[in-house]
Amino acid sequence: MKKGEETKQNILEHGLRLFSSKGYEETSLKDIATKVNIKTPSIYAYFSSKDELFEKIVEFVIDDYVKFIDDQASTIGPLSTKDQLYKLLGELNEYYYMNDRGVFLKRYGVFPPERFKELITQKNSMVENEIRKLLYRILDVESDDHQFIDKENIATAFICLLDGMLFYLMNYSFEEYERRLTSTWKVFWKGILK
Amino acid sequence: MKKGEETKQNILEHGLRLFSSKGYEETSLKDIATKVNIKTPSIYAYFSSKDELFEKIVEFVIDDYVKFIDDQASTIGPLSTKDQLYKLLGELNEYYYMNDRGVFLKRYGVFPPERFKELITQKNSMVENEIRKLLYRILDVESDDHQFIDKENIATAFICLLDGMLFYLMNYSFEEYERRLTSTWKVFWKGILK
DNA sequence: GTCTATACCGAGATAGAC
DNA sequence: GTCTATCTCGGTATAGAC
């Protein structure tokens, strides 16, 4: 990779990390520059403004998440319906926990800075759709022992569960999160059986 | 009410509203002063800094919510267990939807500015405890036809559901939220029965 | 491509008149 | 109790040398 290209990547990565943990306004270009080991004005060689940098990160993050969701489709294929659902829940949760992209997604998905509201809500509905599509695919397979309630219903409850678990992930230790995941999953699974 | 006292209340109220909708950093003291129809420096007659103003609002909001939860205890008394749970879920959700205090609570509960992190997480665990206590009280009554799974389990799932629904409340119309509440509730209720 | 120097602005905050 | 005037600081952004 060329030196310039490398710097650009570094700016994007550290920007992502800082925006995730501290928020848009609380992160200065100087903070980012320091992490990348350059001076603030050098950032302008790659991005025309702080806003533009942020938007580029938004786009990268959402596209990456959509890709991640699609990847799950192929990974969970051979499992039983129950295991597929549980695995999907765990994987999507851990995507949030394990990297800054997830935190970024949630932080700005729920509370976007005024200027980026439109861009973000638009992109966000893509994500929910992707998850719903995957859930329908899982539930459509009839080769299983179980009977389920209405699919749409399940998807809505599943997504709610996903969002709710996020709070646990963010506010508690990983162990506590796992305990709570088990509890919640039990209720969900019993709840969607006919 | 004395004039000074009134101004102070106005600052608190408009501060709350602006912090909820725009966030801490994006809200300037000038924004608040404008809404109150005073000039920025007048705020310092009541609060020694922006930080102090914010902290006062945090404390007010959390205390008010805890009070609200306690109020629910007396309101839902005569209903069946099922109706009590459903009503509680609806009431707690709508507290969020209907006033800025709820949005404030969530916004800073999940993503507090660095400086206030400690204050807020500490206060926040009080809230979860209050909800758990109330749930245990509801579930302890045995005069009902239903058998339930483990109480702790139910409480965890309930709180997860509460947090998840928040995303629906914030990102969709009230009608869509209600549709989704129905779906999610169905799954939850089936899930907690023995 | 990265730097130093600097312009510019808006924020939080203080002093002191009325 | 509220104002005008003003200070200070840190942020984004630009100019121009190397």
Coordinates of C-alpha atoms (C1' of nucleotides) in Angstrom, one line a residue:
Chain A
M1 CA 0.0 0.0 0.0
K2 CA 1.2 3.5 -0.9
K3 CA 2.1 5.7 2.0
G4 CA -0.7 8.2 1.3
E5 CA -3.3 5.4 1.1
E6 CA -2.0 4.0 4.4
T7 CA -2.4 7.3 6.2
K8 CA -5.9 7.7 4.8
Q9 CA -6.8 4.2 6.2
N10 CA -5.3 5.2 9.5
I11 CA -7.4 8.3 9.7
L12 CA -10.6 6.3 8.9
E13 CA -9.8 3.7 11.5
H14 CA -8.9 5.9 14.3
G15 CA -11.7 8.3 13.5
L16 CA -14.1 5.4 13.7
R17 CA -12.7 4.4 17.0
L18 CA -12.9 7.8 18.5
F19 CA -16.2 8.7 17.1
S20 CA -17.6 5.5 18.6
S21 CA -16.3 6.0 22.1
K22 CA -16.5 9.7 22.5
G23 CA -19.1 11.0 20.1
Y24 CA -18.9 13.3 17.2
E25 CA -18.6 16.7 19.0
E26 CA -16.3 15.4 21.7
T27 CA -13.8 14.1 19.2
S28 CA -11.6 16.7 17.7
L29 CA -9.5 16.4 14.5
K30 CA -6.5 16.9 16.7
D31 CA -7.5 13.8 18.7
I32 CA -7.6 11.8 15.5
A33 CA -4.4 13.3 14.2
T34 CA -2.5 12.5 17.4
K35 CA -3.5 8.8 17.2
V36 CA -2.4 8.7 13.6
N37 CA 0.9 10.4 14.4
I38 CA 0.4 13.3 12.1
K39 CA -0.6 17.0 12.6
T40 CA -4.1 18.2 12.3
P41 CA -3.9 19.9 8.9
S42 CA -2.6 16.8 7.2
I43 CA -6.1 15.3 7.5
Y44 CA -7.2 17.9 4.9
A45 CA -5.0 16.3 2.3
Y46 CA -7.6 13.4 2.4
F47 CA -10.9 14.8 3.6
S48 CA -12.3 18.3 2.8
S49 CA -13.9 18.7 6.3
K50 CA -14.7 16.9 9.5
D51 CA -18.2 16.4 8.2
E52 CA -16.9 14.6 5.1
L53 CA -14.7 12.4 7.1
F54 CA -17.6 11.4 9.3
E55 CA -19.9 10.7 6.4
K56 CA -17.3 8.4 4.8
I57 CA -17.1 6.5 8.0
V58 CA -20.9 6.2 8.2
E59 CA -21.0 4.7 4.7
F60 CA -18.1 2.3 5.4
V61 CA -19.7 1.1 8.6
I62 CA -23.2 0.4 7.3
D63 CA -21.9 -1.3 4.2
D64 CA -19.7 -3.5 6.3
Y65 CA -22.5 -4.5 8.6
V66 CA -24.8 -5.4 5.7
K67 CA -22.0 -7.5 4.3
F68 CA -21.6 -9.2 7.7
I69 CA -25.3 -10.0 7.9
D70 CA -25.1 -11.6 4.5
D71 CA -22.1 -13.6 5.6
Q72 CA -24.1 -15.1 8.4
A73 CA -26.5 -16.6 5.9
S74 CA -23.9 -19.0 4.6
T75 CA -22.3 -19.8 8.0
I76 CA -25.4 -20.9 9.8
G77 CA -26.8 -23.0 6.9
P78 CA -26.4 -26.6 8.2
L79 CA -27.8 -26.0 11.8
S80 CA -31.3 -26.7 13.1
T81 CA -33.7 -23.7 13.0
K82 CA -33.4 -23.2 16.7
D83 CA -29.6 -23.2 16.6
Q84 CA -29.6 -20.9 13.6
L85 CA -31.7 -18.3 15.4
Y86 CA -29.6 -18.6 18.5
K87 CA -26.4 -18.4 16.6
L88 CA -27.6 -15.4 14.6
L89 CA -28.6 -13.6 17.7
G90 CA -25.2 -14.2 19.3
E91 CA -23.2 -13.3 16.2
L92 CA -25.1 -10.0 15.6
N93 CA -24.7 -9.1 19.2
E94 CA -21.0 -9.8 19.3
Y95 CA -20.5 -7.8 16.1
Y96 CA -21.5 -4.9 18.3
Y97 CA -19.4 -5.9 21.2
M98 CA -16.3 -6.8 19.5
N99 CA -15.6 -3.9 17.3
D100 CA -16.1 -0.2 17.1
R101 CA -18.2 -0.5 14.1
G102 CA -21.1 -1.9 16.1
V103 CA -21.0 0.8 18.7
F104 CA -20.7 3.4 16.0
L105 CA -23.8 2.0 14.3
K106 CA -25.8 2.1 17.4
R107 CA -24.7 5.4 18.7
Y108 CA -25.5 7.3 15.6
G109 CA -28.4 5.0 14.6
V110 CA -30.3 6.2 17.6
F111 CA -28.9 9.6 18.3
P112 CA -27.5 11.0 15.1
P113 CA -26.1 14.6 15.0
E114 CA -28.7 16.8 13.4
R115 CA -26.8 17.2 10.1
F116 CA -26.5 13.5 9.5
K117 CA -30.0 12.4 10.5
E118 CA -31.3 11.9 7.0
L119 CA -28.3 10.0 5.7
I120 CA -28.3 7.7 8.7
T121 CA -32.0 6.8 9.0
Q122 CA -32.1 6.1 5.3
K123 CA -29.1 3.7 5.6
N124 CA -30.4 2.2 8.7
S125 CA -33.7 0.9 7.3
M126 CA -31.5 -1.1 4.8
V127 CA -30.0 -2.9 7.8
E128 CA -33.3 -3.9 9.3
N129 CA -34.5 -5.2 6.0
E130 CA -31.4 -7.3 5.6
I131 CA -32.0 -8.9 9.0
R132 CA -35.7 -9.5 8.3
K133 CA -34.9 -11.2 4.9
L134 CA -32.4 -13.5 6.6
L135 CA -34.9 -14.4 9.4
Y136 CA -37.6 -15.2 6.8
R137 CA -35.2 -17.5 5.0
I138 CA -34.4 -19.4 8.3
L139 CA -38.1 -19.7 9.2
D140 CA -39.2 -20.7 5.8
V141 CA -37.5 -24.1 5.9
E142 CA -40.1 -26.7 6.9
S143 CA -37.8 -29.6 7.5
D144 CA -37.9 -29.0 11.2
D145 CA -39.9 -30.4 14.2
H146 CA -41.2 -27.1 15.3
Q147 CA -44.3 -25.1 14.5
F148 CA -43.9 -21.3 14.7
I149 CA -46.2 -18.4 15.1
D150 CA -46.4 -15.7 12.4
K151 CA -43.1 -14.9 10.8
E152 CA -43.4 -11.1 10.8
N153 CA -44.2 -11.3 14.4
I154 CA -41.1 -13.3 15.2
A155 CA -38.9 -10.9 13.2
T156 CA -40.2 -7.9 15.1
A157 CA -39.7 -9.6 18.4
F158 CA -36.2 -10.7 17.3
I159 CA -35.1 -7.3 16.3
C160 CA -36.4 -5.8 19.5
L161 CA -34.5 -8.4 21.4
L162 CA -31.4 -7.5 19.5
D163 CA -31.7 -3.8 20.3
G164 CA -32.5 -4.5 24.0
M165 CA -29.5 -6.8 24.4
L166 CA -27.3 -4.0 23.2
F167 CA -27.9 -2.1 26.4
Y168 CA -26.7 -5.1 28.3
L169 CA -23.7 -5.4 26.2
M170 CA -22.7 -1.8 26.7
N171 CA -23.5 -1.5 30.3
Y172 CA -22.3 -4.8 31.8
S173 CA -19.5 -7.2 31.7
F174 CA -19.4 -9.8 29.0
E175 CA -20.2 -12.5 31.6
E176 CA -23.3 -10.6 32.8
Y177 CA -24.3 -10.1 29.2
E178 CA -24.1 -13.8 28.5
R179 CA -26.2 -14.6 31.6
R180 CA -28.8 -12.2 30.4
L181 CA -28.7 -13.5 26.9
T182 CA -29.5 -16.9 28.1
S183 CA -32.5 -15.7 30.1
T184 CA -33.9 -13.6 27.3
W185 CA -33.4 -16.2 24.7
K186 CA -35.3 -18.8 26.7
V187 CA -38.3 -16.5 26.9
F188 CA -38.0 -15.7 23.2
W189 CA -37.8 -19.3 22.0
K190 CA -40.7 -20.5 24.1
G191 CA -42.6 -17.5 22.9
I192 CA -42.4 -18.1 19.2
L193 CA -43.4 -21.8 19.3
K194 CA -46.9 -22.5 18.3
Chain B
M1 CA -43.5 31.7 42.3
K2 CA -40.8 34.4 42.6
K3 CA -39.4 35.7 39.3
G4 CA -36.0 34.3 40.0
E5 CA -37.3 30.9 40.8
E6 CA -39.4 31.0 37.7
T7 CA -36.4 31.7 35.5
K8 CA -34.4 28.9 37.1
Q9 CA -37.2 26.5 36.3
N10 CA -37.3 27.7 32.8
I11 CA -33.6 27.1 32.4
L12 CA -34.0 23.6 33.7
E13 CA -36.9 22.8 31.5
H14 CA -35.5 24.2 28.3
G15 CA -32.1 22.7 29.1
L16 CA -33.7 19.3 29.5
R17 CA -35.5 19.7 26.2
L18 CA -32.4 20.8 24.3
F19 CA -30.0 18.3 25.9
S20 CA -32.5 15.5 25.0
S21 CA -32.9 16.4 21.4
K22 CA -29.5 17.7 20.4
G23 CA -27.1 16.3 23.0
Y24 CA -24.8 17.8 25.4
E25 CA -22.1 19.2 23.2
E26 CA -24.4 20.3 20.5
T27 CA -26.4 22.4 22.9
S28 CA -24.9 25.7 23.8
L29 CA -25.8 27.9 26.7
K30 CA -26.8 30.5 24.2
D31 CA -29.4 28.0 22.7
I32 CA -30.9 27.6 26.2
A33 CA -30.8 31.3 27.0
T34 CA -32.6 32.1 23.8
K35 CA -35.4 29.8 24.6
V36 CA -35.8 31.3 28.0
N37 CA -35.6 34.8 26.6
I38 CA -32.6 35.9 28.6
K39 CA -29.0 36.4 27.7
T40 CA -26.3 33.8 28.2
P41 CA -24.6 35.3 31.3
S42 CA -27.9 35.3 33.2
I43 CA -27.7 31.6 33.5
Y44 CA -24.7 32.0 35.8
A45 CA -26.9 33.6 38.4
Y46 CA -28.4 30.2 38.9
F47 CA -25.8 27.7 37.9
S48 CA -22.0 27.9 38.2
S49 CA -21.3 26.2 35.0
K50 CA -22.7 24.2 32.1
D51 CA -21.6 21.0 33.8
E52 CA -23.5 21.9 37.0
L53 CA -26.6 22.7 35.1
F54 CA -26.4 19.3 33.3
E55 CA -25.8 17.4 36.5
K56 CA -28.8 19.1 38.2
I57 CA -30.9 17.9 35.2
V58 CA -29.6 14.4 35.5
E59 CA -30.6 14.2 39.1
F60 CA -34.0 15.7 38.5
V61 CA -34.7 13.3 35.7
I62 CA -33.7 10.1 37.4
D63 CA -35.5 10.9 40.6
D64 CA -38.6 11.7 38.7
Y65 CA -38.4 8.4 36.8
V66 CA -38.0 6.4 40.0
K67 CA -41.0 8.2 41.4
F68 CA -42.9 7.4 38.3
I69 CA -42.1 3.7 38.6
D70 CA -43.3 3.7 42.2
D71 CA -46.5 5.4 41.2
Q72 CA -47.2 2.5 38.8
A73 CA -47.2 0.1 41.7
S74 CA -50.3 1.6 43.1
T75 CA -52.1 2.2 39.7
I76 CA -51.9 -1.4 38.4
G77 CA -52.8 -3.1 41.7
P78 CA -56.3 -4.4 41.0
L79 CA -55.5 -6.0 37.6
S80 CA -54.7 -9.6 36.7
T81 CA -51.0 -10.5 36.5
K82 CA -51.1 -10.5 32.8
D83 CA -52.7 -7.1 32.6
Q84 CA -50.4 -5.7 35.2
L85 CA -47.3 -6.7 33.2
Y86 CA -48.7 -5.4 29.9
K87 CA -49.9 -2.1 31.4
L88 CA -46.5 -1.6 33.1
L89 CA -44.7 -2.2 29.8
G90 CA -46.9 0.3 28.1
E91 CA -46.7 2.9 30.8
L92 CA -42.9 2.7 31.1
N93 CA -42.6 2.9 27.3
E94 CA -44.8 5.9 27.0
Y95 CA -43.0 7.7 29.7
Y96 CA -40.2 7.7 27.3
Y97 CA -42.2 8.7 24.3
M98 CA -44.3 11.4 25.8
N99 CA -41.7 13.6 27.5
D100 CA -38.2 14.7 27.1
R101 CA -37.2 13.1 30.4
G102 CA -37.4 9.7 28.9
V103 CA -35.3 10.5 25.9
F104 CA -32.8 12.2 28.2
L105 CA -32.6 9.2 30.4
K106 CA -31.9 6.9 27.5
R107 CA -29.6 9.1 25.6
Y108 CA -27.2 9.6 28.5
G109 CA -27.9 6.2 30.0
V110 CA -26.3 4.5 27.1
F111 CA -23.9 7.2 25.8
P112 CA -22.9 9.5 28.6
P113 CA -20.3 12.2 28.0
E114 CA -17.1 11.0 29.6
R115 CA -17.3 13.4 32.6
F116 CA -20.7 12.2 33.7
K117 CA -20.2 8.5 33.2
E118 CA -19.8 7.6 36.8
L119 CA -22.7 9.7 38.1
I120 CA -25.0 8.3 35.5
T121 CA -24.2 4.6 35.7
Q122 CA -24.5 4.8 39.4
K123 CA -28.0 6.4 39.2
N124 CA -29.0 4.1 36.4
S125 CA -28.6 0.9 38.4
M126 CA -31.1 2.4 40.9
V127 CA -33.6 2.5 38.1
E128 CA -33.2 -1.1 37.1
N129 CA -33.5 -2.2 40.7
E130 CA -36.7 -0.3 41.1
I131 CA -38.2 -2.0 38.1
R132 CA -37.1 -5.4 39.2
K133 CA -38.6 -4.9 42.7
L134 CA -41.9 -4.0 41.1
L135 CA -41.8 -7.0 38.8
Y136 CA -41.1 -9.3 41.7
R137 CA -44.1 -7.9 43.6
I138 CA -46.3 -8.5 40.6
L139 CA -45.1 -12.0 40.1
D140 CA -45.2 -13.0 43.7
V141 CA -49.0 -12.9 44.0
E142 CA -50.2 -16.4 43.6
S143 CA -53.9 -15.8 43.3
D144 CA -53.7 -16.2 39.6
D145 CA -54.3 -19.0 37.1
H146 CA -50.9 -18.9 35.5
Q147 CA -47.6 -20.7 36.3
F148 CA -44.5 -18.8 35.5
I149 CA -40.9 -19.6 34.9
D150 CA -38.2 -18.2 37.2
K151 CA -38.8 -14.6 38.3
E152 CA -35.3 -13.3 37.7
N153 CA -35.4 -14.7 34.3
I154 CA -38.6 -12.9 33.5
A155 CA -37.3 -9.6 34.9
T156 CA -34.2 -9.8 32.7
A157 CA -36.3 -10.5 29.6
F158 CA -38.7 -7.8 30.5
I159 CA -36.1 -5.1 30.9
C160 CA -34.5 -6.2 27.6
L161 CA -37.8 -5.9 26.0
L162 CA -38.2 -2.4 27.4
D163 CA -34.9 -1.2 26.1
G164 CA -35.5 -2.8 22.7
M165 CA -38.9 -1.2 22.3
L166 CA -37.2 2.2 22.9
F167 CA -35.6 1.9 19.5
Y168 CA -39.0 1.4 17.9
L169 CA -40.4 4.3 19.8
M170 CA -37.6 6.6 18.7
N171 CA -37.4 5.6 15.1
Y172 CA -40.9 4.9 14.0
S173 CA -44.4 6.5 14.2
F174 CA -46.5 5.8 17.3
E175 CA -48.7 3.5 15.3
E176 CA -45.8 1.4 14.1
Y177 CA -44.5 1.3 17.6
E178 CA -47.9 0.0 18.8
R179 CA -48.0 -2.7 16.2
R180 CA -44.6 -3.8 17.2
L181 CA -45.4 -3.7 20.9
T182 CA -48.2 -6.1 20.2
S183 CA -46.0 -8.5 18.4
T184 CA -43.3 -8.4 20.9
W185 CA -45.6 -8.7 23.9
K186 CA -47.2 -11.8 22.4
V187 CA -43.9 -13.6 22.3
F188 CA -42.9 -12.4 25.7
W189 CA -46.1 -13.5 27.4
K190 CA -46.0 -17.0 25.8
G191 CA -42.4 -17.2 26.7
I192 CA -42.7 -16.7 30.4
L193 CA -45.5 -19.1 31.0
K194 CA -44.6 -22.5 32.4
Chain C
dG1 C1' 2.3 14.5 1.7
dT2 C1' 3.3 16.7 5.8
dC3 C1' 4.6 20.5 8.2
dT4 C1' 4.5 25.5 10.8
dA5 C1' 2.1 29.5 11.3
dT6 C1' -2.0 31.6 11.5
dA7 C1' -6.8 33.2 10.6
dC8 C1' -11.3 32.8 12.3
dC9 C1' -15.1 31.7 15.0
dG10 C1' -18.1 30.3 18.6
dA11 C1' -18.1 28.3 22.9
dG12 C1' -17.9 28.9 28.2
dA13 C1' -17.1 32.1 31.5
dT14 C1' -16.1 36.7 34.3
dA15 C1' -16.4 41.8 35.5
dG16 C1' -19.0 45.3 36.5
dA17 C1' -22.9 48.8 35.3
dC18 C1' -27.8 49.3 36.1
Chain D
dG1 C1' -31.5 39.6 38.4
dT2 C1' -30.3 40.8 34.0
dC3 C1' -27.6 43.2 31.1
dT4 C1' -23.2 44.7 27.8
dA5 C1' -18.6 44.2 27.2
dT6 C1' -14.9 41.4 27.2
dC7 C1' -11.6 37.6 28.1
dT8 C1' -9.8 33.0 27.1
dC9 C1' -9.6 28.9 25.0
dG10 C1' -9.9 25.3 21.7
dG11 C1' -11.9 24.0 17.7
dT12 C1' -12.1 23.9 12.3
dA13 C1' -9.9 25.3 8.5
dT14 C1' -6.5 27.8 5.2
dA15 C1' -1.8 29.5 3.3
dG16 C1' 2.3 28.5 1.9
dA17 C1' 7.1 26.5 2.9
dC18 C1' 9.7 22.2 2.4

